[in-house]
XYZ file of C-alpha atoms in Angstrom:
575
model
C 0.831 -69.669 -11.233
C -0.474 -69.012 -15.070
C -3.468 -66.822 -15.354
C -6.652 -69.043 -16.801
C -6.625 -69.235 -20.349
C -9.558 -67.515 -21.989
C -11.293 -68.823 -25.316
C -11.877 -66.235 -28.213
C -11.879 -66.326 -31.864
C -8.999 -65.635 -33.379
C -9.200 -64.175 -37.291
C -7.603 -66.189 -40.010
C -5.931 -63.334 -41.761
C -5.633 -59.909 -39.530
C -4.697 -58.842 -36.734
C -6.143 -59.743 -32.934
C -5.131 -57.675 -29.690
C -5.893 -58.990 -26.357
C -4.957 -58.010 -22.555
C -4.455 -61.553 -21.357
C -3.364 -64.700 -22.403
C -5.646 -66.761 -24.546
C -5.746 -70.248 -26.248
C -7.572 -71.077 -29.643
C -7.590 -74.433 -31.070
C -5.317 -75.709 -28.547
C -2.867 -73.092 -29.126
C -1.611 -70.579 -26.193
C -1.482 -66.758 -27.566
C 0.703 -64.469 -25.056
C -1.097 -60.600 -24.821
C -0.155 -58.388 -27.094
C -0.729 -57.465 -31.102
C -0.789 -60.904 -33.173
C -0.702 -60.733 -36.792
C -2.565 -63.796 -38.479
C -2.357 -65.434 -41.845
C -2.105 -68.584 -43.702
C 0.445 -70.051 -46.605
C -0.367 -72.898 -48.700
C 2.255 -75.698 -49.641
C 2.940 -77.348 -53.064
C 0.689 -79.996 -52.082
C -2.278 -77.313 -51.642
C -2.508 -77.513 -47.986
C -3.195 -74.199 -45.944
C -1.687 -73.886 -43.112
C -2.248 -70.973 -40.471
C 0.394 -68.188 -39.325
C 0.177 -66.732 -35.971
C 2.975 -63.595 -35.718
C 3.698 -61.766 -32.126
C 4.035 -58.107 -32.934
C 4.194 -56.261 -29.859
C 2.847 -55.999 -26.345
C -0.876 -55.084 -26.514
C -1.506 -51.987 -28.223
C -4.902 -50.557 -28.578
C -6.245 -47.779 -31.293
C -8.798 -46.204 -29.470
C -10.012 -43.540 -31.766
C -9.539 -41.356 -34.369
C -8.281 -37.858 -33.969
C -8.361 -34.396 -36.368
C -8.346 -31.061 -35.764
C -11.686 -29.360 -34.564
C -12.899 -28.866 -38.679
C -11.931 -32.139 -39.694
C -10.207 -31.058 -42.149
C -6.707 -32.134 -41.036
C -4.588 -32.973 -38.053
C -5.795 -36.330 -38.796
C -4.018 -39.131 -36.151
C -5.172 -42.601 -34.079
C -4.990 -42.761 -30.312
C -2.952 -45.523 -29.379
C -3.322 -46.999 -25.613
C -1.022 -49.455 -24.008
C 0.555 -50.666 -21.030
C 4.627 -49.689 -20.602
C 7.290 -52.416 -19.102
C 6.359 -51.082 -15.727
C 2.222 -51.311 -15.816
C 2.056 -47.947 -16.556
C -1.087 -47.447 -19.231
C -0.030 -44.648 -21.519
C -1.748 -43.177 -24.398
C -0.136 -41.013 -27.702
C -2.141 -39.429 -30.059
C 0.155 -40.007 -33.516
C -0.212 -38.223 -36.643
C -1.332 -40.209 -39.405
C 1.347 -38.362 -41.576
C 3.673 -40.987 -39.324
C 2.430 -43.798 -40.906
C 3.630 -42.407 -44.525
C 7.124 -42.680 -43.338
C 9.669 -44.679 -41.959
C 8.347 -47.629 -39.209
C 11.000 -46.663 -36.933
C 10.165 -42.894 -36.572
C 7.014 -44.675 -34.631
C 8.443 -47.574 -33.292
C 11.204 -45.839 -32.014
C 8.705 -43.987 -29.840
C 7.112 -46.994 -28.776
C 10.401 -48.353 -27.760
C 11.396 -45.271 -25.729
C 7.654 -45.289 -23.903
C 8.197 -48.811 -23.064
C 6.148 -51.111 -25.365
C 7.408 -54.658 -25.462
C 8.165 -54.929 -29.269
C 9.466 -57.591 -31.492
C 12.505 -55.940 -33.141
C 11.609 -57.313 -36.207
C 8.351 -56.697 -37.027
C 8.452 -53.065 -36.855
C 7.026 -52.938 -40.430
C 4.047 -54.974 -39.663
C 3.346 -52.634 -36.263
C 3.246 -49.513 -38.473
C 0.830 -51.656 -40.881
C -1.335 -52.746 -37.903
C -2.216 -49.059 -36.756
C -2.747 -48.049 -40.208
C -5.912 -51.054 -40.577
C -7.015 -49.451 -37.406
C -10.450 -47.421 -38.094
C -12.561 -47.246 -34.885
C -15.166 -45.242 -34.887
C -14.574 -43.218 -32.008
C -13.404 -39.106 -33.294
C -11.208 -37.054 -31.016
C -10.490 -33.651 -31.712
C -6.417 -33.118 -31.545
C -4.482 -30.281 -31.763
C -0.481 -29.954 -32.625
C -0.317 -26.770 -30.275
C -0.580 -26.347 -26.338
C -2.765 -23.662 -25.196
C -6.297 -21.950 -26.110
C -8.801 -24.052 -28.629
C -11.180 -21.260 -28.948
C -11.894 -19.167 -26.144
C -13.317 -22.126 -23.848
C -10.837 -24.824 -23.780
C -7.143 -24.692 -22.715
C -5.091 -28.030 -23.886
C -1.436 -29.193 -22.810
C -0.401 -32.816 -23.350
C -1.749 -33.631 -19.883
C -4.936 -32.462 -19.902
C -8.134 -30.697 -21.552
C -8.858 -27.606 -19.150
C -12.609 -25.889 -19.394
C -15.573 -26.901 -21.808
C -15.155 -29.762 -24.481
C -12.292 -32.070 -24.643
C -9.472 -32.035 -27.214
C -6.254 -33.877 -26.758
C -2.395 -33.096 -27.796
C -0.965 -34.405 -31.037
C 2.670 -34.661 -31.630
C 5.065 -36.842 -33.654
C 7.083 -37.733 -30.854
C 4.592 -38.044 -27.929
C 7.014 -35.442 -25.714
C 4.762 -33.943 -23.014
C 7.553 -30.822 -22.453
C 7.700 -31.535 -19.174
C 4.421 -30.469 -18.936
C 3.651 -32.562 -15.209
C 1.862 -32.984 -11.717
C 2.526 -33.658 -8.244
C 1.486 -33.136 -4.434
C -1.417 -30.671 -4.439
C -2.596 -27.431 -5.201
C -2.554 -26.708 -1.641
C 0.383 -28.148 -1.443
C 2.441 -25.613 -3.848
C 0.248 -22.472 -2.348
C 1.763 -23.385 1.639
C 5.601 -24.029 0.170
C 6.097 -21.559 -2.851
C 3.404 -18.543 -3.007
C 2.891 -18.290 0.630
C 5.951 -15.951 -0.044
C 5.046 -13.812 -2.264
C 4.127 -10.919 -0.237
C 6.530 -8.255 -0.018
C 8.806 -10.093 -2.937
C 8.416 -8.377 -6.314
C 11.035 -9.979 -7.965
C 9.117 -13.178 -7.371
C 6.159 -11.668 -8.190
C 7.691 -11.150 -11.439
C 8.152 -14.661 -11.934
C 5.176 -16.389 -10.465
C 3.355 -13.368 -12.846
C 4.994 -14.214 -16.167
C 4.231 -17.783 -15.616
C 0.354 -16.972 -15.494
C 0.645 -14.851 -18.065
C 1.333 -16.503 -21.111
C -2.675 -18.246 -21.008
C -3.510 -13.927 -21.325
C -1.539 -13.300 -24.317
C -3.971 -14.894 -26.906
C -7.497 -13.834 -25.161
C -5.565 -10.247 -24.881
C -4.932 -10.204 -28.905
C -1.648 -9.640 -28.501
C 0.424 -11.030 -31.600
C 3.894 -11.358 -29.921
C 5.607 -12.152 -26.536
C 7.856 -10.746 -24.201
C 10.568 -12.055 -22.316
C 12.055 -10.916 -18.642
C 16.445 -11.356 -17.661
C 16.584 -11.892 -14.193
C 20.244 -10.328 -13.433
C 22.860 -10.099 -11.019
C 25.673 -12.353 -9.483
C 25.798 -16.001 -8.659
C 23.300 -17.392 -5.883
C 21.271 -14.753 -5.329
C 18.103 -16.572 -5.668
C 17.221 -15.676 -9.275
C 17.331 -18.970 -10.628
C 15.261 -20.150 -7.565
C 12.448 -17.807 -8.747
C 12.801 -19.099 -12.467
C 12.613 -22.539 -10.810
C 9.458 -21.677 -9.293
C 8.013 -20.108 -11.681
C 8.331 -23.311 -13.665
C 6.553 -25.138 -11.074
C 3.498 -23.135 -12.437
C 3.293 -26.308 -14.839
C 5.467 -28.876 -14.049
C 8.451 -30.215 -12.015
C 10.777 -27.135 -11.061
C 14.079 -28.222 -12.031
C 13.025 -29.975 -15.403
C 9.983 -27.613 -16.773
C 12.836 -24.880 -16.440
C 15.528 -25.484 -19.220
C 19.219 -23.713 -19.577
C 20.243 -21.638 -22.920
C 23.149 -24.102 -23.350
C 21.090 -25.543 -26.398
C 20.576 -24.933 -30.275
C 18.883 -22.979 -32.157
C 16.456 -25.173 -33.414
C 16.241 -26.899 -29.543
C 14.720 -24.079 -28.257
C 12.386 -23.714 -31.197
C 11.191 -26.987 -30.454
C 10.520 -26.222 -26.696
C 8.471 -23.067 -27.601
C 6.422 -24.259 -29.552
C 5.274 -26.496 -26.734
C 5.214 -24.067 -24.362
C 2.537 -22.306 -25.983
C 0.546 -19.739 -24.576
C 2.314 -20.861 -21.439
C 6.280 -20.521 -20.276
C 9.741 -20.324 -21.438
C 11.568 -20.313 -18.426
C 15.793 -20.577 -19.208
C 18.404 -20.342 -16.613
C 22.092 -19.008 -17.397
C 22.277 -16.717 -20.351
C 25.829 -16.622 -19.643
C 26.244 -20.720 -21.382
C 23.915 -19.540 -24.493
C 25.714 -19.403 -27.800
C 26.661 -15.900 -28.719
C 26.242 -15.774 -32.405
C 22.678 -17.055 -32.338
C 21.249 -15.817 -28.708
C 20.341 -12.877 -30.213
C 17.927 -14.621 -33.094
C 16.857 -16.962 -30.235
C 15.406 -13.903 -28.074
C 13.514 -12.843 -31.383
C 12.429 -16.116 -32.419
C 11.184 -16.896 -28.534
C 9.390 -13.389 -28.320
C 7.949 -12.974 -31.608
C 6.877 -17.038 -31.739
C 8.101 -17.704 -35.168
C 10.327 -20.188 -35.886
C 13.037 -20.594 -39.062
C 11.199 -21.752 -42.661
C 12.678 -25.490 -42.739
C 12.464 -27.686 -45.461
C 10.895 -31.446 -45.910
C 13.365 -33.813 -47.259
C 11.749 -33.542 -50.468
C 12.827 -30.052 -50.668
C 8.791 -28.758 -50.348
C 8.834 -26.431 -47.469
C 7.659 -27.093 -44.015
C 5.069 -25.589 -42.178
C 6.171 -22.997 -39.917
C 6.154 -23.146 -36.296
C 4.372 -20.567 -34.509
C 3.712 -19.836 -30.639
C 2.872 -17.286 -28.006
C 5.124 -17.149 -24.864
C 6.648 -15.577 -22.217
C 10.319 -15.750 -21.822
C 11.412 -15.954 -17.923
C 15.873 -16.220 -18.217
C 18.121 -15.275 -15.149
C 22.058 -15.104 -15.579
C 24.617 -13.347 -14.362
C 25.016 -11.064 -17.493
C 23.235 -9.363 -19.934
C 22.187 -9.962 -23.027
C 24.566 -7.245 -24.868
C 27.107 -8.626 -23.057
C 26.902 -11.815 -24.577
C 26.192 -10.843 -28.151
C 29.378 -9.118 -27.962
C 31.247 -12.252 -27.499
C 30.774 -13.379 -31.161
C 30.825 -9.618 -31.787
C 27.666 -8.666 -32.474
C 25.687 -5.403 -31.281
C 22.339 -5.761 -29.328
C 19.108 -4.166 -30.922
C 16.891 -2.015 -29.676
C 14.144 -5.152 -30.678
C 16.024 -7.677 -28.536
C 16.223 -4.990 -25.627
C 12.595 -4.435 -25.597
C 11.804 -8.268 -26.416
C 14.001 -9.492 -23.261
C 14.027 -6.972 -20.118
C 16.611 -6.959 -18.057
C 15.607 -6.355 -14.476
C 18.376 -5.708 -11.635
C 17.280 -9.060 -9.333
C 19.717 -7.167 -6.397
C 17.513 -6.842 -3.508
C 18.103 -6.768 -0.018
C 18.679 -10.445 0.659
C 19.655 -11.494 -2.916
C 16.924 -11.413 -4.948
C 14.499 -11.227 -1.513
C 13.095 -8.150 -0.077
C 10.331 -10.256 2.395
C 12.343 -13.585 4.335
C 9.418 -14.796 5.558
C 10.783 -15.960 8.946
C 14.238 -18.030 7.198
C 17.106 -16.864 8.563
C 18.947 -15.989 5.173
C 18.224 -15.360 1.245
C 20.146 -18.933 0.991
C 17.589 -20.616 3.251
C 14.710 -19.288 1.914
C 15.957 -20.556 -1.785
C 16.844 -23.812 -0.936
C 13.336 -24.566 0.700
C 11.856 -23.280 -2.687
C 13.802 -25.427 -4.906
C 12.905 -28.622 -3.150
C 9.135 -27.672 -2.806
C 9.315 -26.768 -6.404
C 10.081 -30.523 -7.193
C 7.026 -31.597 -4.517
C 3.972 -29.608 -4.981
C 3.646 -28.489 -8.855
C 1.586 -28.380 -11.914
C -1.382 -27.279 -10.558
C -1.870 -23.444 -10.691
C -1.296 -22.835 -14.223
C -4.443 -24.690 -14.826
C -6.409 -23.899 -11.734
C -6.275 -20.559 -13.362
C -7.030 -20.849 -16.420
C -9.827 -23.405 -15.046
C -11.043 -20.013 -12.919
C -10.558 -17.770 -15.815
C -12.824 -19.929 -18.132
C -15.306 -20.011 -15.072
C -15.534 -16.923 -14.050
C -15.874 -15.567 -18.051
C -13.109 -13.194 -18.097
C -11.384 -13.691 -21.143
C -13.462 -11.351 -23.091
C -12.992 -8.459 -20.370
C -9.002 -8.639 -20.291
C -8.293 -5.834 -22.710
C -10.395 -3.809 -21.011
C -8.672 -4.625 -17.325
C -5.719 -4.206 -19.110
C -6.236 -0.490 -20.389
C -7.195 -0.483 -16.854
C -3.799 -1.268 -15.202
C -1.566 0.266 -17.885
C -2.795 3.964 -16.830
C -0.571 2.782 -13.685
C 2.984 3.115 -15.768
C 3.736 6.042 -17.532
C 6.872 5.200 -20.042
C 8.733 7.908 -21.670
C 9.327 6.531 -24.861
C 7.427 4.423 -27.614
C 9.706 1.603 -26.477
C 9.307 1.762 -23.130
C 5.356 1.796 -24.182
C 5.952 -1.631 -25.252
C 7.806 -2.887 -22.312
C 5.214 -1.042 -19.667
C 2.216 -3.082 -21.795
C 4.250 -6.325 -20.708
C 4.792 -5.595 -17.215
C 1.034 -4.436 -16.856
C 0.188 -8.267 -18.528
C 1.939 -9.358 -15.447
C 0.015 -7.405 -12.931
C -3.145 -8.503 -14.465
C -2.098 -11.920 -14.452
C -1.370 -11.662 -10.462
C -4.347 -9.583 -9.722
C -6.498 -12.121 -11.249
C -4.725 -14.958 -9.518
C -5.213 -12.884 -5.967
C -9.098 -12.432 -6.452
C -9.487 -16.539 -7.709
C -7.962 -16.915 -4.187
C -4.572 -18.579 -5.766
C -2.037 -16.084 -4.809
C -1.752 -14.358 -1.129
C -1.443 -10.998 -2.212
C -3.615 -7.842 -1.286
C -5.676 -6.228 -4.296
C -3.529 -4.068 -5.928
C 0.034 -5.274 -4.627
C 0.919 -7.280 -8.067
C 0.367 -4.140 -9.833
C 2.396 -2.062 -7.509
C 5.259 -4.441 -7.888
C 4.758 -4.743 -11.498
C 4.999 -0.554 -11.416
C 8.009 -0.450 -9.149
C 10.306 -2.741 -11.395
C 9.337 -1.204 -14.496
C 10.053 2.501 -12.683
C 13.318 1.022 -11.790
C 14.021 -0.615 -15.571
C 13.262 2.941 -16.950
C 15.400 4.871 -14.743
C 18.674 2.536 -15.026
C 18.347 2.783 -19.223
C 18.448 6.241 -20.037
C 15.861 8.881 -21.684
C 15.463 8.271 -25.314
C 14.989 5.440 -27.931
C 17.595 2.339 -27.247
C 18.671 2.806 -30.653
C 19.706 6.214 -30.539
C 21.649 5.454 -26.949
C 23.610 2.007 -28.939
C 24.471 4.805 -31.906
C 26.149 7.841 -29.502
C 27.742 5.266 -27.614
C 29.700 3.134 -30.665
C 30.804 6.831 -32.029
C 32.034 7.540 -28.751
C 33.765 4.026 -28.654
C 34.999 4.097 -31.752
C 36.648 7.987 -30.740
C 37.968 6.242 -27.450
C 39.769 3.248 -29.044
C 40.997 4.997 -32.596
C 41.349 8.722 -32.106
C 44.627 8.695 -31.721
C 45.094 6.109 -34.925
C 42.306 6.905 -37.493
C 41.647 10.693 -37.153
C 44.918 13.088 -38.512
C 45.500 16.287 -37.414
C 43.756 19.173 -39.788
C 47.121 21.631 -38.981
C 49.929 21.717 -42.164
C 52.776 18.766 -42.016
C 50.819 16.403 -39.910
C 51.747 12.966 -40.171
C 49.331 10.819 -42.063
C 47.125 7.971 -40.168
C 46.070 4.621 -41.647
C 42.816 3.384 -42.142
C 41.687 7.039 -42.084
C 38.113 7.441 -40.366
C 38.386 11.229 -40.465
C 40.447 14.596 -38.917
C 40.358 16.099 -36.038
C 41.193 20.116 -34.869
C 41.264 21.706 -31.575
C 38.948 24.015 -30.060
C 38.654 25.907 -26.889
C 36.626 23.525 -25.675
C 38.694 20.168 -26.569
C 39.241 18.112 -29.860
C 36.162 17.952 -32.648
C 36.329 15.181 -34.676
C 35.721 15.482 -38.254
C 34.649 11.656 -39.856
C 34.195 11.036 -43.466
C 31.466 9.491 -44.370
C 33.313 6.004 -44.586
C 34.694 6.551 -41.351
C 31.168 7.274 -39.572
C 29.648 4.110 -41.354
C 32.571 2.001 -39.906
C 31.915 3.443 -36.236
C 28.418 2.215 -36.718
C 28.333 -0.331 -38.982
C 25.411 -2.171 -38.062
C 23.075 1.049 -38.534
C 21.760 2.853 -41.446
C 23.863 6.395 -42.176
C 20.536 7.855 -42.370
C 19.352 6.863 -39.113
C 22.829 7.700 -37.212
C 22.785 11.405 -39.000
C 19.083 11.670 -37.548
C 20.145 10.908 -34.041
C 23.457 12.771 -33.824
C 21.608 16.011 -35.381
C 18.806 15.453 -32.655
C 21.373 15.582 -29.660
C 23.012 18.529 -31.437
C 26.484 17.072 -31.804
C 26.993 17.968 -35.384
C 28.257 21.518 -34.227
C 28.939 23.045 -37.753
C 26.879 22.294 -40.994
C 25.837 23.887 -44.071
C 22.411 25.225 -45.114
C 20.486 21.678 -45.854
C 23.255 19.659 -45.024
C 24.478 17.747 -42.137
C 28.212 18.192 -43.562
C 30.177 21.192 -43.374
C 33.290 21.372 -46.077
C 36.846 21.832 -44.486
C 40.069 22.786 -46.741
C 43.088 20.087 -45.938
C 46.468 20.779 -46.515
C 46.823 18.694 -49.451
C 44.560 21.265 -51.186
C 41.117 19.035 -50.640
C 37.863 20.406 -49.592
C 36.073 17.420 -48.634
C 32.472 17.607 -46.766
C 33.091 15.910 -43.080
C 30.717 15.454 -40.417
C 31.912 17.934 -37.807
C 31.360 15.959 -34.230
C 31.894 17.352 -30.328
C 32.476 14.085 -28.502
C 31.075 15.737 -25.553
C 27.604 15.656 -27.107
C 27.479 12.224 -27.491
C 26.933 11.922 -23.491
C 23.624 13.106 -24.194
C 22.063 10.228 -23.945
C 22.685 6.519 -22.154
């Protein structure tokens, strides 16, 4: 049976919007956007247009940026295929452009929409002024110190809503109940660091920006297939949203995961299987993730875009590292990209599980995580920031920080920087434990946090990463050309290719004596400077001259060239 027609004026040139079906002058209009006009004929007799745009489509207000001084946008509201009433807050800077970079999303959302009158659409939103004002923002995360925004929601004082060309939420979502996710995921956190680790780095991203921190960090879960790491990273993502979809894999671009960061902000990158990453770029990712800058881009007019910018924490699992897939295309891990992504052993007792909690197996208790992690989620990352707002602790954190990081007790300026993110991670769970989210005792997050980065220390090695990569590509290099590239210092030895250098024997083995060439090949992607500095330190330059890290050695051919005199056996020094 039709719904009863309802009378209202219709405009003679403009546009009308309307929820239900109406008649005027005898006329029925269906809902939706009409456009409305009139033409004249040759006789001089008007006639009026009525034009169906789309299905109703509402501009609700107008958004900027808390200064109003950009960030303009209109809040559009309307009703999907399915009943669903959605909203998108779309940059004004949208309506400069192509119709179908909006309609498109309009289409995709689920507005019915006359296919051709995508022009007119675009020119209906732009006549739009209400005078409702929204503040928007273009980033998740803090606004100020007492709001917390992601495209679902406006957590703590004042409102503000997200702002984004194409009205993704990043998987940002709810379901079940806090309650809910608390009884089926945290309830097993106790005597689990590992997942400690996770559940932690997912808190911790809302700390970064009231901490003043100006960069990330990022945590590889490693060790072999189904052990349960991906499980935690799965959880972990539940934080936010739905388990299986908040959580993304490397196997994407560059510019892909960009895109994802930067609306993940001051929240969670959480990416399963480094191994399917591409290896010529995974290394730029881990920077680009960490650091929160993305690549200068340019508009299609050549001016240059504005640059994307985030704070995150990067949660990966996989079943190598990250040197070991650089070295696929090549290329040598950093000391930076060490310290920026952890790697932390996730071998425990039963997989990545110290604590079973009553299952019979790691395997059981994983597979009950994973589906809970697609039932109950989306709630604690904003209960705590909601609690955190509350309880005013934002402008104490540095101060609990300092607090906790007197706890780890690194050995090296670098492994200062990678204690400082661990110790982020115990504050985030101790907070969480005394807001009554988590189920842990006071103090067991940071003891947790403590033990892993103990254990991280103790598998790398004393000394800077950098000087470890250096001694061990010499000591590579010796290992796969010594017997090639190095000739013999005694009279009438045959001559090598490709000469890297000479070698003699002592009583205590060969010494290898590089040319300068042949040192800068073994490790090329250093500066000669700083591999000089590092060999000299671990005293495997055995025999210089007075100022000089070269000592001169007379060839047979009559040559006295100044070589860098090298004991392999002092290169084990470090790593």
């Amino acid at each position: 049976m039709a719904p009863a027609a309802t009378k209202i004026a219709i405009p003679k040139n403009g546009y009308s919007v309307h929820d239900t079906e109406i008649t005027y002058n005898g006329q029925r209009f269906y809902p939706g956007v009409w456009m409305h006009y009139s033409t004249r004929t040759e006789e001089g007799e008007e006639t009026a247009r009525h034009e169906w745009l789309c299905g109703p489509l509402h501009v609700d207000a107008i958004t900027r940026n808390s200064t109003c001084s950009e960030g303009y946008g209109r809040l559009l509201r309307f009703t999907n295929l399915d009943g669903k009433e959605l909203s998108w807050a779309l940059p004004s800077e949208l309506l400069a452009g192509r119709p179908e970079r909006i309609v498109s999303t309009l289409f995709n959302r689920g507005l019915k929409i006359d296919h051709s009158q995508q022009r007119e659409i675009v020119s209906y939103i732009a006549s739009q002024h209400p005078q409702s004002r929204v503040i928007s923002t273009a980033t998740t995360g803090w606004l100020g110190d007492k709001l917390f925004v992601t495209p679902l929601e406006s957590v703590g004082t004042g409102d503000a809503i997200f702002q984004s060309e194409s009205s993704s939420n990043g998987e940002y979502g709810k379901a079940g109940t806090l309650e809910g996710w608390q009884q089926s995921i945290s309830a097993i956190l106790p005597g689990n660091p590992l997942f400690q680790l996770g559940i932690g780095a997912s808190l911790a991203g809302t700390l970064l920006a009231p901490l003043r921190v100006y960069s990330g960090c990022g945590f590889h879960l490693l060790w072999d297939s189904s052990n349960g790491k991906t499980t935690i990273v799965m959880c972990a993502a539940s934080v936010w949203g739905h388990g299986n979809k908040f959580m993304r894999k490397w196997a994407a671009s560059g510019s892909g995961l960009e895109g994802l960061s930067a609306l993940r902000n001051d929240c969670l990158v959480p990416l399963d299987e480094l191994g399917q990453a591409n290896p010529a770029i995974v290394g730029e990712v881990v920077y680009a993730i960490v650091d929160g800058v993305g690549k200068q881009r340019a508009e299609p007019t050549g001016a240059a875009r504005k640059i994307r910018r985030w704070l995150a924490i990067l949660l990966s699992s996989g079943e190598i590292t990250l040197e070991t897939k650089m070295r696929e295309a090549g290329k040598p891990v950093r000391a930076g990209q060490e310290v920026r992504l952890v790697t932390v052993s996730a071998g425990r007792t039963y997989g990545a599980w110290d604590n079973l909690h009553n299952h019979l197996s790691g395997q059981a208790l994983s597979d009950a995580r994973q589906k809970a992690s697609g039932v109950h989620y989306g709630h604690a990352g904003p209960a705590f920031v909601r609690r955190l707002i509350e309880h005013g602790d934002t402008e104490k954190l540095p101060d609990l920080l300092d607090t906790i990081q007197k706890r780890f007790h690194p050995t090296s300026s670098q492994a200062a920087r990678v204690a400082r993110n661990f110790a982020i991670l115990a504050l985030a769970l101790e907070l969480a434990t005394t807001y009554g989210l988590l189920p842990l005792t006071e103090g067991e997050g940071t003891n947790s946090m403590v033990e892993l980065f103990e254990s991280w220390q103790a598998g790398r090695g004393e000394g800077p990463s950098e000087d470890r990569q250096i001694l061990r590509a010499i000591a590579d290099f010796i290992d796969r050309h010594g017997g090639s590239r190095f000739q013999s210092t005694a009279v009438g030895a045959e001559a090598v290719r490709d000469r890297a250098g000479y070698w003699e024997r002592t009583a205590s083995g060969r010494i290898y004596l590089f040319t300068r060439g042949g040192l800068q090949d073994a490790t090329q992607d250093f500066e000669l400077t700083r591999v000089l500095r590092t060999l000299d330190s671990v005293g495997a330059i055995i025999k210089k001259e007075p100022g000089k890290l070269q000592h001169r050695k007379r060839l047979p051919d009559g040559s006295n060239p100044g070589l860098y005199w090298i004991d392999p056996a002092r290169l084990e020094h470090v790593g």
